[in-house]
PDB file of C-alpha atoms in Angstrom:
ATOM      1  CA  MET N   1      11.862  -6.270   7.561  1.00  0.00           C
ATOM      2  CA  LEU N   2      10.670  -3.320   9.613  1.00  0.00           C
ATOM      3  CA  GLY N   3       8.151  -1.134   7.908  1.00  0.00           C
ATOM      4  CA  ASN N   4       6.624  -3.692   5.567  1.00  0.00           C
ATOM      5  CA  GLU N   5       2.942  -4.654   5.655  1.00  0.00           C
ATOM      6  CA  ALA N   6       3.505  -8.088   7.244  1.00  0.00           C
ATOM      7  CA  THR N   7       5.532  -6.654  10.131  1.00  0.00           C
ATOM      8  CA  LYS N   8       2.813  -4.070  10.694  1.00  0.00           C
ATOM      9  CA  ASP N   9       0.309  -6.934  10.935  1.00  0.00           C
ATOM     10  CA  LEU N  10       2.445  -8.626  13.599  1.00  0.00           C
ATOM     11  CA  THR N  11       2.139  -5.644  15.907  1.00  0.00           C
ATOM     12  CA  THR N  12      -1.519  -4.756  15.399  1.00  0.00           C
ATOM     13  CA  ILE N  13      -3.762  -7.839  15.136  1.00  0.00           C
ATOM     14  CA  PHE N  14      -2.820 -10.535  17.611  1.00  0.00           C
ATOM     15  CA  PHE N  15      -4.543 -11.126  20.948  1.00  0.00           C
ATOM     16  CA  ASP N  16      -2.430 -13.950  22.339  1.00  0.00           C
ATOM     17  CA  VAL N  17       0.595 -16.020  21.393  1.00  0.00           C
ATOM     18  CA  LEU N  18       0.952 -19.551  22.733  1.00  0.00           C
ATOM     19  CA  VAL N  19       4.275 -21.354  22.380  1.00  0.00           C
ATOM     20  CA  GLN N  20       4.688 -25.075  22.914  1.00  0.00           C
ATOM     21  CA  GLY N  21       7.878 -27.057  22.698  1.00  0.00           C
ATOM     22  CA  SER N  22      11.448 -26.243  23.489  1.00  0.00           C
ATOM     23  CA  GLY N  23      14.878 -26.757  22.077  1.00  0.00           C
ATOM     24  CA  PHE N  24      14.905 -27.009  18.319  1.00  0.00           C
ATOM     25  CA  THR N  25      11.198 -27.580  17.641  1.00  0.00           C
ATOM     26  CA  MET N  26       8.384 -25.175  18.451  1.00  0.00           C
ATOM     27  CA  ASP N  27       4.649 -24.973  17.808  1.00  0.00           C
ATOM     28  CA  VAL N  28       3.316 -21.426  17.899  1.00  0.00           C
ATOM     29  CA  GLN N  29      -0.352 -20.460  17.957  1.00  0.00           C
ATOM     30  CA  ILE N  30      -1.328 -16.846  17.357  1.00  0.00           C
ATOM     31  CA  VAL N  31      -4.898 -15.948  18.292  1.00  0.00           C
ATOM     32  CA  THR N  32      -6.018 -12.894  16.333  1.00  0.00           C
ATOM     33  CA  GLY N  33      -8.929 -10.578  15.804  1.00  0.00           C
ATOM     34  CA  LEU N  34      -9.008 -11.623  12.150  1.00  0.00           C
ATOM     35  CA  ASP N  35     -12.085 -13.190  10.588  1.00  0.00           C
ATOM     36  CA  ARG N  36     -14.528 -11.889  13.179  1.00  0.00           C
ATOM     37  CA  GLU N  37     -17.410 -13.240  11.096  1.00  0.00           C
ATOM     38  CA  LEU N  38     -15.932 -16.747  11.548  1.00  0.00           C
ATOM     39  CA  ARG N  39     -16.127 -17.715   7.896  1.00  0.00           C
ATOM     40  CA  ASP N  40     -14.684 -21.082   6.933  1.00  0.00           C
ATOM     41  CA  SER N  41     -13.197 -21.149   3.459  1.00  0.00           C
ATOM     42  CA  ASP N  42     -13.976 -17.658   2.198  1.00  0.00           C
ATOM     43  CA  SER N  43     -12.534 -15.546   4.985  1.00  0.00           C
ATOM     44  CA  PRO N  44     -11.855 -11.988   3.833  1.00  0.00           C
ATOM     45  CA  ASP N  45      -8.840 -12.009   6.186  1.00  0.00           C
ATOM     46  CA  LYS N  46      -7.185 -15.158   4.799  1.00  0.00           C
ATOM     47  CA  GLU N  47      -4.559 -13.196   2.882  1.00  0.00           C
ATOM     48  CA  LYS N  48      -3.691 -11.106   5.947  1.00  0.00           C
ATOM     49  CA  ALA N  49      -3.472 -14.272   8.082  1.00  0.00           C
ATOM     50  CA  GLU N  50      -1.143 -15.861   5.532  1.00  0.00           C
ATOM     51  CA  ARG N  51       1.055 -12.736   5.547  1.00  0.00           C
ATOM     52  CA  LEU N  52       1.164 -12.881   9.344  1.00  0.00           C
ATOM     53  CA  ALA N  53       2.213 -16.550   9.328  1.00  0.00           C
ATOM     54  CA  THR N  54       4.867 -15.846   6.690  1.00  0.00           C
ATOM     55  CA  ALA N  55       6.163 -12.806   8.605  1.00  0.00           C
ATOM     56  CA  PHE N  56       6.445 -14.789  11.830  1.00  0.00           C
ATOM     57  CA  ALA N  57       8.350 -17.602  10.088  1.00  0.00           C
ATOM     58  CA  ALA N  58      10.624 -15.056   8.375  1.00  0.00           C
ATOM     59  CA  TRP N  59      11.349 -13.378  11.715  1.00  0.00           C
ATOM     60  CA  ARG N  60      12.325 -16.706  13.312  1.00  0.00           C
ATOM     61  CA  THR N  61      14.613 -17.399  10.352  1.00  0.00           C
ATOM     62  CA  ALA N  62      16.088 -13.895  10.015  1.00  0.00           C
ATOM     63  CA  GLU N  63      16.905 -13.601  13.706  1.00  0.00           C
ATOM     64  CA  HIS N  64      18.866 -16.876  13.572  1.00  0.00           C
ATOM     65  CA  PHE N  65      17.074 -18.597  16.413  1.00  0.00           C
ATOM     66  CA  LYS N  66      18.361 -21.913  15.022  1.00  0.00           C
ATOM     67  CA  ASP N  67      15.092 -23.680  15.610  1.00  0.00           C
ATOM     68  CA  HIS N  68      12.305 -25.104  13.490  1.00  0.00           C
ATOM     69  CA  GLY N  69       8.606 -25.131  14.006  1.00  0.00           C
ATOM     70  CA  SER N  70       5.169 -24.294  12.817  1.00  0.00           C
ATOM     71  CA  VAL N  71       2.890 -21.347  13.321  1.00  0.00           C
ATOM     72  CA  LYS N  72      -0.901 -21.344  13.083  1.00  0.00           C
ATOM     73  CA  ILE N  73      -2.998 -18.208  12.867  1.00  0.00           C
ATOM     74  CA  TYR N  74      -6.417 -18.469  14.527  1.00  0.00           C
ATOM     75  CA  ASN N  75      -9.581 -16.389  14.528  1.00  0.00           C
ATOM     76  CA  PRO N  76     -11.388 -15.493  17.795  1.00  0.00           C
ATOM     77  CA  ALA N  77     -13.194 -18.878  17.784  1.00  0.00           C
ATOM     78  CA  ILE N  78      -9.800 -20.617  17.702  1.00  0.00           C
ATOM     79  CA  GLU N  79     -10.254 -21.913  14.156  1.00  0.00           C
ATOM     80  CA  THR N  80      -7.182 -22.056  11.923  1.00  0.00           C
ATOM     81  CA  ILE N  81      -7.064 -19.427   9.177  1.00  0.00           C
ATOM     82  CA  ALA N  82      -3.473 -19.976   8.002  1.00  0.00           C
ATOM     83  CA  LYS N  83      -0.371 -21.955   8.885  1.00  0.00           C
ATOM     84  CA  THR N  84       3.243 -22.330   7.819  1.00  0.00           C
ATOM     85  CA  THR N  85       6.501 -23.873   8.960  1.00  0.00           C
ATOM     86  CA  TRP N  86      10.064 -22.652   9.189  1.00  0.00           C
TER      87      TRP N  86
END
């Protein structure tokens, strides 16, 4: 997974990661610098946010953490841009 575009996104665009839950179920919130113009449905960063959510879920699965959860990608105003589960 190292070297692909989604992994690069993981290391360059997030401001904060909040994790709630323990054991086998987690809720992860990643606050990013994406969508600085705070657009609702037509965010130019939606695709990048979706790649970030997918990369995070893939990392949790590939590393065999043996848990399940959801991840939401937020813009600076803490509005959801993308989300996925694993």
